[in-house]
Structures are given as structure tokens and as C-alpha cells.
Coordinates of C-alpha atoms in Angstrom, one line a residue:
M649 CA 32.9 164.7 151.9
K650 CA 34.6 163.3 154.9
L651 CA 31.7 164.2 157.0
L652 CA 29.4 162.2 154.7
F653 CA 31.5 159.2 154.8
S654 CA 31.9 159.3 158.4
L655 CA 27.8 159.5 158.7
L656 CA 27.3 156.5 156.1
F657 CA 30.1 154.4 158.2
L658 CA 28.2 155.1 161.4
L659 CA 24.9 154.2 159.7
T660 CA 26.2 151.1 158.4
I661 CA 28.1 150.1 161.5
N662 CA 24.7 150.4 163.4
T663 CA 22.6 148.4 160.7
I664 CA 25.3 145.7 161.3
K665 CA 24.6 145.7 165.1
A666 CA 20.9 145.7 164.5
Q667 CA 21.2 142.8 162.5
D668 CA 23.8 140.9 164.7
S669 CA 21.4 141.7 167.7
L670 CA 19.2 139.1 166.0
I671 CA 21.8 136.7 165.6
F672 CA 22.6 134.4 169.1
P673 CA 26.2 133.0 169.7
N674 CA 26.8 129.8 167.3
E675 CA 24.3 130.9 164.9
K676 CA 27.3 130.5 162.2
H677 CA 24.8 129.9 159.4
F678 CA 23.0 133.0 159.9
A679 CA 23.9 136.7 158.2
N680 CA 21.9 139.8 157.8
V681 CA 18.7 138.4 159.9
K682 CA 15.7 140.8 159.1
Q683 CA 12.8 140.8 161.3
L684 CA 9.5 141.0 158.7
T685 CA 6.5 141.3 161.5
L686 CA 6.4 143.3 164.3
G687 CA 4.1 141.7 166.9
G688 CA 1.5 139.3 167.4
E689 CA 1.4 135.5 166.7
N690 CA 2.8 135.0 163.2
A691 CA 3.8 131.6 162.0
E692 CA 3.9 129.2 158.8
A693 CA 5.3 131.9 156.3
Y694 CA 5.7 130.3 152.9
L695 CA 7.0 131.7 149.8
S696 CA 5.3 132.3 146.6
F697 CA 6.6 130.4 143.5
D698 CA 8.3 133.5 142.1
E699 CA 9.8 134.0 145.6
Q700 CA 8.5 137.8 145.9
K701 CA 5.8 137.0 148.6
L702 CA 5.0 135.4 151.8
I703 CA 1.9 133.9 152.9
F704 CA 1.3 133.1 156.6
Q705 CA -1.2 132.9 159.4
S706 CA -1.5 135.6 162.0
T707 CA -3.2 136.9 165.1
H708 CA -2.8 140.3 166.1
G709 CA -4.6 143.4 166.8
D710 CA -8.4 142.8 167.4
L711 CA -8.4 139.3 165.7
A712 CA -9.3 136.6 168.0
C713 CA -7.6 133.6 166.0
D714 CA -5.5 133.3 162.9
Q715 CA -6.4 134.6 159.4
I716 CA -4.2 134.7 156.4
F717 CA -2.0 137.3 155.4
T718 CA 0.4 138.2 152.4
M719 CA 3.4 140.3 152.4
N720 CA 6.3 141.3 150.1
I721 CA 9.3 139.4 150.9
D722 CA 10.8 142.4 152.7
G723 CA 8.0 142.5 155.0
S724 CA 6.0 145.6 153.4
D725 CA 2.3 145.5 152.2
I726 CA 0.7 143.3 154.8
K727 CA -2.8 142.5 154.0
M728 CA -5.2 140.0 155.2
I729 CA -6.7 137.8 152.4
S730 CA -9.0 135.2 154.2
T731 CA -12.4 135.7 155.0
G732 CA -11.8 137.1 158.6
K733 CA -14.5 134.4 159.6
G734 CA -13.8 131.2 161.5
K735 CA -10.0 130.1 162.1
T736 CA -7.4 129.6 159.4
T737 CA -4.3 127.8 159.1
C738 CA -1.8 126.4 156.6
S739 CA -1.8 128.6 153.6
Y740 CA 0.4 127.9 150.4
Y741 CA 0.7 129.6 146.9
L742 CA -0.2 128.0 143.7
P743 CA 2.1 128.3 140.6
D744 CA 0.4 131.1 139.4
N745 CA 1.5 133.2 142.4
K746 CA -2.1 134.8 142.3
H747 CA -4.0 131.7 143.8
F748 CA -3.3 130.2 147.2
I749 CA -5.0 127.5 149.4
Y750 CA -5.4 127.6 153.1
A751 CA -8.0 125.5 155.7
S752 CA -10.4 127.3 157.2
T753 CA -13.5 126.8 159.8
H754 CA -15.8 129.6 158.6
L755 CA -18.3 127.4 156.8
A756 CA -19.2 125.8 160.1
D757 CA -18.6 129.1 162.4
S758 CA -17.9 132.5 161.6
S759 CA -16.5 132.5 165.2
C760 CA -13.3 131.2 166.5
P761 CA -13.5 127.6 167.4
P762 CA -13.2 126.9 171.2
P763 CA -9.6 126.5 172.4
P764 CA -8.1 122.9 173.0
D765 CA -9.1 121.3 176.3
R766 CA -5.9 121.7 178.3
S767 CA -7.1 119.2 181.1
K768 CA -5.6 116.5 178.6
G769 CA -2.3 118.3 178.8
Y770 CA -0.3 119.9 176.0
V771 CA -2.3 118.6 172.9
W772 CA -3.1 119.9 169.2
K773 CA -6.6 120.1 168.2
L774 CA -7.4 119.0 164.9
Y775 CA -10.9 120.7 164.3
E776 CA -13.1 118.6 162.3
T777 CA -14.6 121.6 160.7
F778 CA -11.4 122.5 158.9
D779 CA -11.6 122.2 155.2
I780 CA -9.3 123.1 152.4
F781 CA -10.2 126.2 149.9
L782 CA -8.7 127.8 147.2
S783 CA -8.7 131.4 146.8
D784 CA -7.4 134.5 145.1
E785 CA -6.8 137.9 146.6
K786 CA -10.1 139.2 146.0
G787 CA -11.6 136.6 147.9
N788 CA -13.1 134.3 145.6
L789 CA -13.5 130.9 147.1
Q790 CA -13.5 127.5 146.0
Q791 CA -13.9 124.6 148.7
L792 CA -11.5 121.6 147.9
T793 CA -12.2 119.2 150.5
N794 CA -15.7 118.4 152.0
T795 CA -15.3 115.1 153.8
E796 CA -16.2 114.6 157.3
G797 CA -13.2 115.4 159.6
Y798 CA -10.3 117.5 159.5
D799 CA -8.8 118.5 156.4
A800 CA -5.7 121.0 156.6
E801 CA -1.8 121.1 156.4
G802 CA -1.9 121.5 152.9
T803 CA 1.3 122.3 150.9
I804 CA 1.9 122.1 147.0
S805 CA 4.9 120.5 145.0
P806 CA 7.3 122.6 143.5
K807 CA 6.7 120.9 140.3
G808 CA 3.2 122.6 140.7
D809 CA 0.9 119.6 139.8
K810 CA 0.1 118.2 143.7
I811 CA -1.3 119.3 146.9
I812 CA -0.4 117.0 149.9
F813 CA -2.3 117.4 153.0
T814 CA -3.4 115.7 156.4
S815 CA -7.1 114.5 156.8
T816 CA -9.1 112.7 159.4
R817 CA -11.6 111.2 157.0
D818 CA -10.8 107.8 157.9
D819 CA -10.6 108.3 161.7
D820 CA -6.7 108.2 161.6
P821 CA -4.8 111.3 160.8
E822 CA -3.2 110.4 157.5
L823 CA -1.4 112.2 154.6
Y824 CA -3.3 112.4 151.1
V825 CA -2.7 114.2 147.7
M826 CA -4.9 115.7 145.5
N827 CA -4.9 117.7 142.2
L828 CA -4.7 121.6 142.6
N829 CA -8.4 121.5 141.7
G830 CA -9.2 119.2 144.4
S831 CA -9.8 116.3 142.2
D832 CA -8.3 112.6 142.4
Q833 CA -7.7 112.5 146.2
K834 CA -5.6 109.5 147.3
R835 CA -4.4 108.3 150.6
L836 CA -0.6 107.9 151.0
T837 CA 0.0 106.7 154.7
F838 CA -1.8 103.9 156.6
E839 CA 0.2 103.5 159.9
K840 CA -1.3 104.0 163.2
G841 CA -0.5 107.5 164.4
Y842 CA -0.7 111.2 163.3
D843 CA 1.1 112.0 159.7
G844 CA 1.1 115.6 159.0
G845 CA 3.2 118.8 158.3
A846 CA 4.3 117.4 154.9
F847 CA 6.5 119.3 152.0
F848 CA 7.8 117.8 149.0
S849 CA 11.4 118.2 148.1
L850 CA 12.4 120.8 145.3
D851 CA 12.5 118.1 142.5
G852 CA 9.1 116.7 143.6
S853 CA 10.8 113.3 144.1
K854 CA 10.5 113.0 147.9
I855 CA 8.0 113.9 150.4
V856 CA 9.0 114.7 154.2
F857 CA 6.8 115.2 157.0
R858 CA 6.6 114.5 160.8
A859 CA 4.6 111.6 162.4
S860 CA 4.1 109.8 165.6
R861 CA 4.0 106.0 166.0
P862 CA 2.5 104.8 169.4
K863 CA 4.3 101.7 170.6
T864 CA 3.6 100.7 174.0
E865 CA 0.0 99.8 175.0
Q866 CA -0.2 102.9 177.2
E867 CA 1.0 105.1 174.2
F868 CA -1.7 103.6 172.0
N869 CA -4.5 103.8 174.3
D870 CA -3.6 107.3 175.2
Y871 CA -3.5 108.0 171.4
Q872 CA -6.5 106.3 170.7
E873 CA -8.4 108.4 173.4
L874 CA -7.3 111.5 172.3
V875 CA -7.7 111.2 168.5
K876 CA -11.3 110.2 168.7
D877 CA -11.9 113.5 170.2
G878 CA -9.9 115.2 167.6
Y879 CA -6.6 115.7 169.7
V880 CA -3.0 114.7 169.0
R881 CA -0.2 114.8 171.9
P882 CA 2.9 116.2 169.9
T883 CA 5.3 115.3 172.5
A884 CA 7.0 112.4 170.5
L885 CA 7.1 113.2 166.9
E886 CA 9.8 112.1 164.6
I887 CA 10.8 113.0 160.9
Y888 CA 10.1 110.6 158.1
V889 CA 10.7 110.8 154.2
M890 CA 8.9 108.9 151.5
N891 CA 8.3 108.6 147.7
P892 CA 5.7 110.8 146.4
D893 CA 3.3 107.8 146.0
G894 CA 4.1 106.8 150.0
T895 CA 6.3 104.0 148.9
N896 CA 9.7 103.5 150.6
M897 CA 8.9 105.2 153.9
V898 CA 12.2 105.8 155.8
K899 CA 12.2 107.0 159.3
V900 CA 14.8 109.8 159.5
T901 CA 15.1 110.8 163.3
N902 CA 14.8 108.5 166.4
F903 CA 14.9 111.3 169.2
G904 CA 11.6 110.3 171.2
K905 CA 11.3 114.4 171.5
A906 CA 8.9 116.7 169.4
S907 CA 10.6 117.2 166.1
F908 CA 8.3 118.9 163.5
A909 CA 8.1 121.4 160.5
P910 CA 10.6 119.6 158.4
F911 CA 11.5 121.2 155.1
F912 CA 14.3 120.1 152.4
H913 CA 17.2 121.8 151.6
P914 CA 17.2 122.6 147.7
D915 CA 19.9 120.0 147.3
G916 CA 17.1 117.4 148.4
K917 CA 19.9 115.6 150.6
R918 CA 19.3 117.5 153.9
I919 CA 16.3 118.4 156.0
I920 CA 15.8 121.3 158.2
F921 CA 13.5 120.8 161.1
S922 CA 12.3 122.3 164.5
S923 CA 12.8 120.3 167.4
N924 CA 13.1 120.3 171.4
L925 CA 15.8 117.9 171.0
N926 CA 18.8 119.5 173.2
S927 CA 16.6 121.2 175.7
N928 CA 15.2 120.4 179.4
N929 CA 12.2 122.9 178.6
P930 CA 9.8 121.1 176.4
R931 CA 8.5 124.5 174.7
N932 CA 12.3 125.6 174.0
F933 CA 12.4 124.7 170.1
D934 CA 15.5 125.2 167.9
L935 CA 16.1 124.5 164.4
Y936 CA 18.1 121.6 163.2
M937 CA 20.0 120.1 160.1
I938 CA 20.2 116.4 159.5
N939 CA 20.8 114.3 156.5
I940 CA 18.1 112.1 154.6
D941 CA 19.9 109.1 156.2
G942 CA 19.8 110.2 159.7
S943 CA 23.3 111.3 159.8
G944 CA 25.2 114.7 160.4
L945 CA 22.7 116.2 162.7
E946 CA 23.6 119.8 163.2
Q947 CA 22.0 122.6 165.6
I948 CA 21.2 125.7 163.8
T949 CA 19.7 127.9 166.3
F950 CA 20.5 128.6 169.9
N951 CA 17.5 130.7 170.8
E952 CA 16.1 129.9 174.3
S953 CA 12.5 130.1 173.6
F954 CA 11.3 128.9 169.9
D955 CA 12.6 128.7 166.5
G956 CA 10.2 127.0 163.8
F957 CA 8.8 127.0 160.4
P958 CA 12.0 127.0 158.4
M959 CA 11.7 127.3 154.7
F960 CA 14.7 127.8 152.1
T961 CA 14.4 129.8 149.1
K962 CA 15.2 127.8 145.7
D963 CA 18.8 128.7 145.6
G964 CA 19.6 127.9 149.2
K965 CA 20.7 131.5 149.8
K966 CA 17.8 132.5 152.2
L967 CA 16.2 130.9 155.0
I968 CA 12.5 132.2 156.3
F969 CA 11.6 131.0 159.8
A970 CA 9.3 131.9 162.7
S971 CA 11.0 132.9 166.2
N972 CA 10.2 134.5 169.7
R973 CA 13.7 136.1 169.5
N974 CA 13.3 140.2 169.9
N975 CA 9.7 139.8 171.4
K976 CA 8.2 143.0 172.5
N977 CA 5.6 140.8 174.3
P978 CA 6.2 137.3 175.9
N979 CA 3.7 135.5 173.5
D980 CA 4.7 137.1 170.3
T981 CA 6.2 135.1 167.5
N982 CA 7.4 137.1 164.3
I983 CA 8.7 136.1 160.9
F984 CA 12.5 136.4 160.0
I985 CA 14.1 136.1 156.9
A986 CA 18.2 135.6 156.9
D987 CA 21.2 135.0 154.7
W988 CA 22.0 131.2 154.7
I989 CA 26.0 130.6 154.9
E990 CA 26.9 127.2 154.2

């Protein structure tokens, strides 16, 4: 019995050490960090409504560009549920936990679209062949958007009634909402600049998103030159909140850096997001928390590479995020889940 106890004790200590090795100094809000994927480029992992599964995009193995995958909350049973054609992004479960949305270019071309033109510097490409699709795990697809231009970045209100997404159908990347079946598509934002990456608060009363707002003539000309070719330069993105109808828009951050991937804490009073705010390396992103009035900024992660795409469980007790920590290969990004310590 004593030997068995000793073995169990050593196993427990080794498990704690393994978990602690995924936590950097000063990451006081994390405990029991678990790595759910083990290689490749994995990102934007979002919970099903019953919080039993995650849906995410991944490039690994023989894949040339991102496809959509699901897995259980413990990282088991990973399987591809997109067509395997074109490039996909921005997937999200519907309230029935059986259907989901994602954006794909497969209707235009079964091959991957060309990579962004890096002669323009570090830019994001808003591929005009992206449309948003509704699917089930058997691959039955329904096209929800069919306008000219980029349609992607869709997420669903926790109330289960609306999809919010970004579109360039009116030339500028703006936020729109539609019903779950694609009907009643309405524009919410109207200011010059990129608006995207939007999420609803848990009670559905607010929307948080990232946006660029060119101010000087040089910034405006650079923005216009890029956006006409479907590019956005994400070097200066701020976090905004607004009502579900687009009214009462408030700027939360004013850092002049690249802040993105915002998500509401379940209390609706705080926002967690990714930013290169405190780094001289523009590619070094950490997670931060801030109150919706812009006060109380706190750095959450202290990894010297990338942490992003955070999502809380509804009870606020766990956080899902993507990170370059514990990489086997330099370009790997993996999905992690951690206990959240207030």
C-alpha cells in the first residue's frame, strides 16, 4: 500500500510539473493548462453551445491551407468536417451543437488561394472568394452569403438568434448581422476602416470587435490602396464595443498597436484580447484584460511569441486560447485550455 501511495504521489507531482511547464512566470490567472493539439497551425478554437466540443481551423500534415476540424473538449476525437477544398476560416457552432458555420473559398477554386503579397509589408488578405456556409458533420452545405466580395469572420450570439460577420460587399470591410438561415442581412458599421472579429457578450446585449481607423492623409491613402485589392494592414487595430444594432459605439483601447481577437468575460464588464502592446517585437502577442470603459488594463500571458484567440466558458472557470508555447516546430500554433483563476 505504501509503495502504491508513493507511485501515485510521484505521478501527481510529475503531472503538476508537466502542467506548470506550460505556464510562464506571472501568469497568475492560469492553472492546470492542457495542450489539446500537438503540431501544425491551429487557431480560432470556439466552444459548442453545450461546451462539450471545440471547432477550429488547422493546417497540418498534407494540408496546404486551413480546413475546419472539431474535437472534444479534452482534445480527443479530432476530425475534419469541412470539404477539404479551398481555404476555410472562422467556424462557429449553432445552438443545436450539430450544425456550424464557416467561411470557405471552395466554390471559386478547389485549390488554396495564393498567399498574400508580402511586397506590401505584413498584410492580411480578405479573399473575395470567401463565403459563409452552414453545415452539419455529414457535410450537408447551405450557402448563407453570395454577394460579391469577402464574407467571413462569422460568430453567433449566445442567445442563438444572430450571426455577425465581416463583408466587403460595400467596398469597405464592415460588420453585418443575419439570421441563422442567412436571411435579413443588415449592415451595422459605417466608418471608413476595417471592422471585424466580432463577438457578442454572453447576454447578447453588446458586441465587441477590432477596427482600424485611418486618421492622417497618409494612413487614409495607404488604407484605400490596400483595401481595393482586398488587403488590410493590421498594425494599428483598436478594440470597440457597441449595441447589437450598431448604436452607441465606444472605443475601448487607444494603444496604436495591433489589438485583436477580443472576447467578453461572462460578467459582461471585461474584455480579454490579444495585443503586441508591451513588446518591441511586432509579432509577440500576449493576452490582456481590460474593463469595457478602458480602465483596469492587465497583462494575462507572458509568452515571448504568440498567445491569441481567447474564449471563456460560460461560467468563467476555463479559458481556451491558441499559443506558440511548447512548440515542437517554430511555426506551430496549438490550442490550449486552462483553469481560470480570478
